[in-house]
Tab-separated table of C-alpha atoms and ligand atoms in Angstrom:
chain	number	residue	atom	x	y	z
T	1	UNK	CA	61.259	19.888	-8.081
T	2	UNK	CA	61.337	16.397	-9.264
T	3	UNK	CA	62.300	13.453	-6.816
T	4	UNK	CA	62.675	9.298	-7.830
T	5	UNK	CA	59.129	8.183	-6.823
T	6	UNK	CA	60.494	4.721	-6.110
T	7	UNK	CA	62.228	6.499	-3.038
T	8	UNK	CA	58.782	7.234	-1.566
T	9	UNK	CA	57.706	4.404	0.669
T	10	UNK	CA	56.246	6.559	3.693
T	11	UNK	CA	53.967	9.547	3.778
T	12	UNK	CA	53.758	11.624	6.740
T	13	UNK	CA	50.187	13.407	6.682
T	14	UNK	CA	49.406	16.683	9.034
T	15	UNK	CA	46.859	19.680	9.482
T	16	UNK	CA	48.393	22.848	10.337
T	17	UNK	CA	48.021	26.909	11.342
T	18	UNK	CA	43.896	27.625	11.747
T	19	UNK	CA	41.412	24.815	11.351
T	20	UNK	CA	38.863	24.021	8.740
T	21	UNK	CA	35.420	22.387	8.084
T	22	UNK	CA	36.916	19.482	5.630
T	23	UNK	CA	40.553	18.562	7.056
T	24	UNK	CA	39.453	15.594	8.023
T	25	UNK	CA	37.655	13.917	4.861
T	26	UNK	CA	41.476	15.592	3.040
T	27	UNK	CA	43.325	13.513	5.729
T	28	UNK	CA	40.987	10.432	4.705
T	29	UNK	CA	41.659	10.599	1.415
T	30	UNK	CA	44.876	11.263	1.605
T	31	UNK	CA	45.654	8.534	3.666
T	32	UNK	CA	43.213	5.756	1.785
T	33	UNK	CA	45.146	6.570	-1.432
T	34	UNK	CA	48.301	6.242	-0.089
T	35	UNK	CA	47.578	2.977	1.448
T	36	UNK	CA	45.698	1.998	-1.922
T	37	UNK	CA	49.167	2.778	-4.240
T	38	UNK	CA	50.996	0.592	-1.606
T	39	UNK	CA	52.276	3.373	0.562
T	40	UNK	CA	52.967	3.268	4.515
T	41	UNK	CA	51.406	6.590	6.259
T	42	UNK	CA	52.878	8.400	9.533
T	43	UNK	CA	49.668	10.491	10.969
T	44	UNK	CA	51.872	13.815	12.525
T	45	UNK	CA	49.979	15.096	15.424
T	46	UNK	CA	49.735	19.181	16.021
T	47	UNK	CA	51.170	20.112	12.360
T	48	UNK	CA	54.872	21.400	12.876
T	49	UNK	CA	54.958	21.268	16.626
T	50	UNK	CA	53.875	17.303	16.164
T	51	UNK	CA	57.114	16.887	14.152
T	52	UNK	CA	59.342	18.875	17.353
T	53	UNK	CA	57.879	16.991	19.729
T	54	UNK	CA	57.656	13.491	17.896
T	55	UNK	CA	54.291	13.185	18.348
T	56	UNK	CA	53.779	10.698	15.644
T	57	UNK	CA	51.718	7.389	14.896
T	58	UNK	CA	51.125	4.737	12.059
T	59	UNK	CA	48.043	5.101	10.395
T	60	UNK	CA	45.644	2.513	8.121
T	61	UNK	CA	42.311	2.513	6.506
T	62	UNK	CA	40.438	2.083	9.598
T	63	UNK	CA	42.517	5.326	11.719
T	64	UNK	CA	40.170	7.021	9.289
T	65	UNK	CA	37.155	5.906	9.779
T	66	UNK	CA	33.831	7.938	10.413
T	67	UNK	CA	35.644	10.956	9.882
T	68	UNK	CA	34.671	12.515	6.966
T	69	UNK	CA	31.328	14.294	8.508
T	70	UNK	CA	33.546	16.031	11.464
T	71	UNK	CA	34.527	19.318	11.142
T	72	UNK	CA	37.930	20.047	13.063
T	73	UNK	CA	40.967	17.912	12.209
T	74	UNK	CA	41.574	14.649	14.001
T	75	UNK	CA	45.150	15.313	14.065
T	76	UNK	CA	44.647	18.234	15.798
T	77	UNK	CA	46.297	21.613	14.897
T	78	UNK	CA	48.957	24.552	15.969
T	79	UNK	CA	50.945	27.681	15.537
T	80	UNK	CA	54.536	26.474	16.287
T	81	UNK	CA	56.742	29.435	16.432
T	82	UNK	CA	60.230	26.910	16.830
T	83	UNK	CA	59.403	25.516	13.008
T	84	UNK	CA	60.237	29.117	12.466
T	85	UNK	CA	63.789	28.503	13.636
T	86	UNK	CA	66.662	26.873	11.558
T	87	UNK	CA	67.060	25.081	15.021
T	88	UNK	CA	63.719	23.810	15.119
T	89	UNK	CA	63.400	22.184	11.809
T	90	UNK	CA	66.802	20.926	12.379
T	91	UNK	CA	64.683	18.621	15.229
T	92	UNK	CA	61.865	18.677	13.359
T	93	UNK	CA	63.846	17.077	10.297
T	94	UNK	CA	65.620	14.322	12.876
T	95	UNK	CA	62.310	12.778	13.938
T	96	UNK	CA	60.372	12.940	10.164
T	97	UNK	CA	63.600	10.898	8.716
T	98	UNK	CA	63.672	8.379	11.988
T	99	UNK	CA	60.117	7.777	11.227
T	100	UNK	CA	61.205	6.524	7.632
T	101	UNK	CA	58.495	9.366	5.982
T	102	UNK	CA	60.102	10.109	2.501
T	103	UNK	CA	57.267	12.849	1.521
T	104	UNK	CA	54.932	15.176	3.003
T	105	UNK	CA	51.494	15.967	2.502
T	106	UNK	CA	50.282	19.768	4.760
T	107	UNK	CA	47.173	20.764	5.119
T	108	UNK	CA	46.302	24.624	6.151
T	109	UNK	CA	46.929	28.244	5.421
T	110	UNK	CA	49.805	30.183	3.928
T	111	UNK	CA	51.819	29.852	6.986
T	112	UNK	CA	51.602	26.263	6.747
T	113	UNK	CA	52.353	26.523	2.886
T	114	UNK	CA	55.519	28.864	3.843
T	115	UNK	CA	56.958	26.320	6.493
T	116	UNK	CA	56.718	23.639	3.934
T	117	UNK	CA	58.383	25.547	1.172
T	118	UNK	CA	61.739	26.001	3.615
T	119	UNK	CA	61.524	22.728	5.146
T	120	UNK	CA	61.289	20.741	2.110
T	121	UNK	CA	64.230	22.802	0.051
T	122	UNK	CA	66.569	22.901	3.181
T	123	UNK	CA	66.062	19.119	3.800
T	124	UNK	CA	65.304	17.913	0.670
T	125	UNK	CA	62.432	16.224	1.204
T	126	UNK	CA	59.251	16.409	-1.184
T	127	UNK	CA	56.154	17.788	-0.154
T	128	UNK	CA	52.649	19.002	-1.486
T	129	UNK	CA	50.147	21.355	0.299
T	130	UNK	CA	46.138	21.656	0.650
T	131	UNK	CA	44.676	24.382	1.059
T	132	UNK	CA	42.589	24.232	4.092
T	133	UNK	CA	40.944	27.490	5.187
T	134	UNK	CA	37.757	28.910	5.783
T	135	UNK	CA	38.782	32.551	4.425
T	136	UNK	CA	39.501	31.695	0.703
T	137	UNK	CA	42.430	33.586	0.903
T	138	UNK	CA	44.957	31.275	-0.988
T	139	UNK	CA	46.491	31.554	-4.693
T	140	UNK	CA	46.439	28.779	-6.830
T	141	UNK	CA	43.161	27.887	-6.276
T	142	UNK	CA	39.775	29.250	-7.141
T	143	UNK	CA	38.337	27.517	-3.464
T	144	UNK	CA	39.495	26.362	0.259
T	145	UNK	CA	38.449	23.647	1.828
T	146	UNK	CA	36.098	24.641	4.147
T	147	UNK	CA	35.102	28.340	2.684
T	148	UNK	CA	32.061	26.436	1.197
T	149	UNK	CA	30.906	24.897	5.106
T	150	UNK	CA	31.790	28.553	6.885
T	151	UNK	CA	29.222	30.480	4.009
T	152	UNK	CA	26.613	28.334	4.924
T	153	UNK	CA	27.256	28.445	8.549
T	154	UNK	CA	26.719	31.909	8.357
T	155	UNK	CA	23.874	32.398	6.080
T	156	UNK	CA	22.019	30.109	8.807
T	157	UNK	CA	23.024	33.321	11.531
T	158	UNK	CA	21.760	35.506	8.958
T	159	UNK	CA	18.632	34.169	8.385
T	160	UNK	CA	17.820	33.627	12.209
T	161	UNK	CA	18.798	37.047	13.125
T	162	UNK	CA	16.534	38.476	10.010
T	163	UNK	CA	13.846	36.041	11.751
T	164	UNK	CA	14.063	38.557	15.154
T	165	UNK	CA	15.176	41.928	13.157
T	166	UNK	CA	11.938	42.282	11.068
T	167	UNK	CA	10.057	41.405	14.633
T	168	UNK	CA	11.629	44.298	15.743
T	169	UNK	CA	12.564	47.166	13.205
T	170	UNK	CA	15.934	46.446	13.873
T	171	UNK	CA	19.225	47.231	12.444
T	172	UNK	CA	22.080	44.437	12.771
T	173	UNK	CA	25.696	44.693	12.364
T	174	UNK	CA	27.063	40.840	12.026
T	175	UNK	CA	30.710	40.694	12.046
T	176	UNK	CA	31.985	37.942	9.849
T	177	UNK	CA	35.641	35.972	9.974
T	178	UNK	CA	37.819	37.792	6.899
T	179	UNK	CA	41.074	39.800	8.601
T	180	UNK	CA	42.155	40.669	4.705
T	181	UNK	CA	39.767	38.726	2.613
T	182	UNK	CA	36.186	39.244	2.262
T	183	UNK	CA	35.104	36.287	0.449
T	184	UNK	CA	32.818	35.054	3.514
T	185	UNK	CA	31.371	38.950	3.594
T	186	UNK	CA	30.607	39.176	0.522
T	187	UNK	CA	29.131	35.472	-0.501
T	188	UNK	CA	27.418	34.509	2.854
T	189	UNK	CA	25.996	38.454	2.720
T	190	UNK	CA	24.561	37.851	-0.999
T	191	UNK	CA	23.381	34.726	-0.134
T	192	UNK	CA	21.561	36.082	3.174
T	193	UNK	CA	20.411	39.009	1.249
T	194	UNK	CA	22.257	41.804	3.655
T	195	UNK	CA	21.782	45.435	2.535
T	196	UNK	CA	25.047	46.480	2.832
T	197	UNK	CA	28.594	44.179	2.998
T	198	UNK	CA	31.789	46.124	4.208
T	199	UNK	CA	34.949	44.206	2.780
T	200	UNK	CA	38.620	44.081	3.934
T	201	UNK	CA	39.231	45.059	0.200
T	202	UNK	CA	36.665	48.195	-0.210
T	203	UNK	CA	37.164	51.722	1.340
T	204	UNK	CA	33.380	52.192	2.690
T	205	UNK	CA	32.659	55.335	4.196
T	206	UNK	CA	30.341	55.543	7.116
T	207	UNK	CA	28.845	58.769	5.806
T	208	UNK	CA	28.130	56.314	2.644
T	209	UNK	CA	26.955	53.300	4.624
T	210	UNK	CA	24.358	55.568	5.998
T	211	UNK	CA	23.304	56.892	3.048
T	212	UNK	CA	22.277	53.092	1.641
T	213	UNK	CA	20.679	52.515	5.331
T	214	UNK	CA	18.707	56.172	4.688
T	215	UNK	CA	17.505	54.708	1.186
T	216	UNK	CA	16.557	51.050	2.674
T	217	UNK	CA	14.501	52.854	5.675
T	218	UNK	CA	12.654	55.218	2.706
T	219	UNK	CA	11.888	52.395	0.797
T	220	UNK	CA	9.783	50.882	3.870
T	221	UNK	CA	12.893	47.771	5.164
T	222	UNK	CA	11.434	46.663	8.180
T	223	UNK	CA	14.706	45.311	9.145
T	224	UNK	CA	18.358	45.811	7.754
T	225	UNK	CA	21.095	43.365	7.968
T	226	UNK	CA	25.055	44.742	7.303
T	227	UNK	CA	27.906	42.108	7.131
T	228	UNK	CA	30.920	43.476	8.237
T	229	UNK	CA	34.319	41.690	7.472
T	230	UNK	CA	36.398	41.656	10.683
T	231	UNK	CA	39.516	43.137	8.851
T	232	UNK	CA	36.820	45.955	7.144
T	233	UNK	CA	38.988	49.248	8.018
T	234	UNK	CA	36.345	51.075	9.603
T	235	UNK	CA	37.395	49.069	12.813
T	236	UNK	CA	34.763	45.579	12.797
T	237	UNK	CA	31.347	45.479	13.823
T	238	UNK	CA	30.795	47.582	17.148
T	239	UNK	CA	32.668	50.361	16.226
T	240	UNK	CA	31.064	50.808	12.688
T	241	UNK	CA	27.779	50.438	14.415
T	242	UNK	CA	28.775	53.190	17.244
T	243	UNK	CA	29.262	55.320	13.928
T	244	UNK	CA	26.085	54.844	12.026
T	245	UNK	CA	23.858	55.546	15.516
T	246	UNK	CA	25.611	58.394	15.948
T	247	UNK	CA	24.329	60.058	12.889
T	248	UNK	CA	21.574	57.404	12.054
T	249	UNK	CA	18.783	56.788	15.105
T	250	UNK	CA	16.211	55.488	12.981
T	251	UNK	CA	16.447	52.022	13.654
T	252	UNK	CA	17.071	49.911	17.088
T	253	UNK	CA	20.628	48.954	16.487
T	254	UNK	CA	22.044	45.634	17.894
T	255	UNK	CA	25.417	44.132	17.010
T	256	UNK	CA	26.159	40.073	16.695
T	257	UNK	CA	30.172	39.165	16.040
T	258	UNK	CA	30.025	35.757	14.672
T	259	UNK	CA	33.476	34.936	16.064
T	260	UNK	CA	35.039	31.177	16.084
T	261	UNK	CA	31.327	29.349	15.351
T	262	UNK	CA	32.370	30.120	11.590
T	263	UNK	CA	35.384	27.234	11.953
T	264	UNK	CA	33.471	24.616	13.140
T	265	UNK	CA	30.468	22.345	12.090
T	266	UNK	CA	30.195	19.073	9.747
T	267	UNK	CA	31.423	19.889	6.477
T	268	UNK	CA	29.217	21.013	3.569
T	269	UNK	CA	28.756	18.312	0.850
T	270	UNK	CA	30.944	20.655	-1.672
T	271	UNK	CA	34.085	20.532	0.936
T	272	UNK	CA	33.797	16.976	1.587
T	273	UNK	CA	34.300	16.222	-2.006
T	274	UNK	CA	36.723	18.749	-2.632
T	275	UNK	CA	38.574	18.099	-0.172
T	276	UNK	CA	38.509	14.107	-0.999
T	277	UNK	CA	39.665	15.342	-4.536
T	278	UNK	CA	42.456	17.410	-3.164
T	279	UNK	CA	43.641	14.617	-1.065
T	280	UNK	CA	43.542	11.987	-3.238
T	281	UNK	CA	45.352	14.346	-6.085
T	282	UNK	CA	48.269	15.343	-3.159
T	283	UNK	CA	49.465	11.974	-3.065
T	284	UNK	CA	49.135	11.038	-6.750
T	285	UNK	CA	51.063	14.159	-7.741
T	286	UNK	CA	53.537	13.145	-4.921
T	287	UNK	CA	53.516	9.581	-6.721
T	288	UNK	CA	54.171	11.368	-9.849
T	289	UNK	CA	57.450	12.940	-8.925
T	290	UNK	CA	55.688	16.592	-8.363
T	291	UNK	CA	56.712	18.076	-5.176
T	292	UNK	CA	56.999	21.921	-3.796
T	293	UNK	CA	53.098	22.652	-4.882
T	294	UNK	CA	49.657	23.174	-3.910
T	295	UNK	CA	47.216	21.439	-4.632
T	296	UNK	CA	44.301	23.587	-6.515
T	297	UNK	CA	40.549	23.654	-8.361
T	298	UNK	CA	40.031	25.832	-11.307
T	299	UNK	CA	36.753	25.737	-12.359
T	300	UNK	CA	36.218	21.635	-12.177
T	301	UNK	CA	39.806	21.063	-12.630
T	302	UNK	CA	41.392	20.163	-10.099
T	303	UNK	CA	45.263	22.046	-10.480
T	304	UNK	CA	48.932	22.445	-9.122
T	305	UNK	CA	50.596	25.543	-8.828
T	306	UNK	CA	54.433	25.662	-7.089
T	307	UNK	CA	54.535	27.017	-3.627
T	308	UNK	CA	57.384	29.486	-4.492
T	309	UNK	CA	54.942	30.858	-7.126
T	310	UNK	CA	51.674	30.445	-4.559
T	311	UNK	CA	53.425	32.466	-1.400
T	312	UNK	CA	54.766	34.876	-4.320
T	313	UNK	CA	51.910	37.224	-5.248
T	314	UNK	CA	48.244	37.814	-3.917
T	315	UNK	CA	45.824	36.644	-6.564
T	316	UNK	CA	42.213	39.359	-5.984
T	317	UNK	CA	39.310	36.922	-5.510
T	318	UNK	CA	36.841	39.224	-4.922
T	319	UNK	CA	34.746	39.630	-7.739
T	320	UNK	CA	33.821	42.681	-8.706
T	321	UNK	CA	30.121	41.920	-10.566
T	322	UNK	CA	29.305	40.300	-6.732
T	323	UNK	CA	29.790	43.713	-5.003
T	324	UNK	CA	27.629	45.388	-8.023
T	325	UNK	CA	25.127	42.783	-7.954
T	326	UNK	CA	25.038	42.861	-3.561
T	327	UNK	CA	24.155	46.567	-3.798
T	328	UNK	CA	21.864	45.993	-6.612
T	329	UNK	CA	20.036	43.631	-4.607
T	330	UNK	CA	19.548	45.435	-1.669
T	331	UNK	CA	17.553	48.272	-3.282
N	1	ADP	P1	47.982	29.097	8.465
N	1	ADP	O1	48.678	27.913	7.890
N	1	ADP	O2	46.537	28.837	8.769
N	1	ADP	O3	48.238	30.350	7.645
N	1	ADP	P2	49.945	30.066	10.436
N	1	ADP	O4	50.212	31.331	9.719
N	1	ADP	O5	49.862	30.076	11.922
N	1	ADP	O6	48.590	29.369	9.930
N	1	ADP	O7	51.089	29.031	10.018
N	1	ADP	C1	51.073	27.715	10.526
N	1	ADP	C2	52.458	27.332	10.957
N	1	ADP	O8	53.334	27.300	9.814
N	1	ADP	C3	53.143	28.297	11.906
N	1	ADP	O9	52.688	28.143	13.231
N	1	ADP	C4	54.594	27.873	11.742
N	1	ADP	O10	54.885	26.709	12.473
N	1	ADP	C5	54.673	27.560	10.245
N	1	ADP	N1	55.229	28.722	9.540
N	1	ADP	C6	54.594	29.864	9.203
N	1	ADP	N2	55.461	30.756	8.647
N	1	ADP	C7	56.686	30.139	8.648
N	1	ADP	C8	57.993	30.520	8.224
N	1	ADP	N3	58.246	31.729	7.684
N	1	ADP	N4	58.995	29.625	8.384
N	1	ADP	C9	58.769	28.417	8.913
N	1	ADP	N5	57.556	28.003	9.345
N	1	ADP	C10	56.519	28.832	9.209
């Protein structure tokens, strides 16, 4: 969709659906380079339920100050079920125009990609989306803002808990974030050197998980690690590791679930500069007349893809030579 640029004279900026390391240097960025091309900015508190309740505020430089090392979002975050409604954008639509925002620049999952795809065809009204998500799980873009903070976060629990399973002879089960992507799983469990990953994506046996344990406790392991994605089908950590020392008593067996730790944290120095990119890039392309898109990095490009083509098909980013090279590594 291509809008008159000269219309734009307001951009309302908001972080929506689940958090990530990195929203704040994107809301920086996109703010500063709004304000540097001339631009007024509305900051939108609470994503979609900020625009309901009218929850809005005028931001410049300074609002963004001494943000870009805190993980979080400064203008907070939610799951607004009434954006759902034709009702509640209808509300949602009133206050965004009596603010005087022409454009829109989201920040956040899918869901937040999805309500700005309806929003901005029913009412007209351009907008362009970051992807902001520790799970990697978006199309259009080879990386998330804040994947790159979340694998380090929990290669740093990996390494501690190796520090007290080769103490002990134990065998872990750590339960990483990843309901249908295993990204996290599989990077953070390469990079922490686990013996065996179980993905969202991969059927893994238990009969064959304990057959790699078997080989591992032959081959004198003094301690095993296995990352298991939360959305691995087997039924997460505590159940797979219920399984395995049912049939597998070799090892002490202790289970650690990660849980929300994975969200938070100062942002790695990779998301703070892709997400500067990314927010810088949203406005120009909105500046450009580009609307209706994501904002995306292929390689070191940095990319837009339309949203109706983003939401439209599930692009596999697991790659295939990682899970060879995982099990390869674990011998
Ligand atoms: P994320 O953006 O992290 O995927 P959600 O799935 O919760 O998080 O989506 C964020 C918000 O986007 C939702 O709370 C809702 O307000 C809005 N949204 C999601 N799906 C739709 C939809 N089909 N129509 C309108 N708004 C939607």
């Amino acid at each position: 969709m291509i809008h008159r640029v000269e219309e734009i004279t307001r951009i309302g900026v908001f972080t929506s659906g689940g958090d990530s390391p990195g929203m704040n240097a994107a809301i920086r960025a996109a703010v500063r380079t709004a304000i540097y091309k001339g631009k007024k900015v509305t900051g939108i508190y609470h994503g979609y339920q900020g625009m309901i309740d009218n929850t809005m505020f005028d931001m410049d430089s300074r609002s963004v100050s001494s943000i870009i090392q805190m993980g979080g979002t400064m203008l907070k975050t939610a799951r607004c079920m009434a954006f759902k409604t034709p009702e509640g954008r209808a509300i949602a639509y009133e206050h965004v125009k009596a603010a005087g925002i022409d454009a829109l620049v989201a920040i956040g999952g899918d869901g937040t990609f999805t309500g700005a795809e309806i929003f901005s065809r029913e009412y007209d009204i351009p907008v362009m989306c970051i992807p902001g998500t520790i799970d990697n799980d978006l199309n259009g873009t080879d990386l998330t803002i804040g994947y790159d903070t979340a694998n380090n976060t929990v290669i740093d629990a990996i390494d501690k808990i190796r520090d007290t399973a080769a103490s002990h002879n134990r065998l872990f089960f750590v339960e990483v974030m990843g309901r249908d992507s295993g990204c996290i799983a599989l990077n953070a469990g390469i990079a922490g050197g686990a013996e065996a990953i179980l993905l969202p994506e991969k059927d893994t046996a238990i009969d064959e998980l304990i057959d790699m344990l078997a080989q591992g406790a032959d081959s004198n392991k003094s301690s095993m690690i296995v990352i298991v994605a939360e959305g691995d089908k087997n039924g997460g950590a505590n159940n797979v590791a219920k399984r395995v020392k049912e049939k597998f008593d070799y090892f002490d067996t202790k289970v650690s679930i990660l849980g929300h730790l994975q969200r938070g944290g100062a942002p790695s120095s990779a998301d703070r500069v892709l997400a500067t990119r990314m927010g810088y890039a949203a406005v120009n392309e909105l500046l450009k007349g580009n609307s209706r898109a994501t904002i995306g990095v292929r390689g070191s490009e940095i990319v837009t893809t339309p949203l109706e083509e983003a939401l439209s098909k599930k692009e596999l980013k697991l790659n295939e030579d990682l899970v060879e090279i995982a099990k390869i590594m674990a011998i």
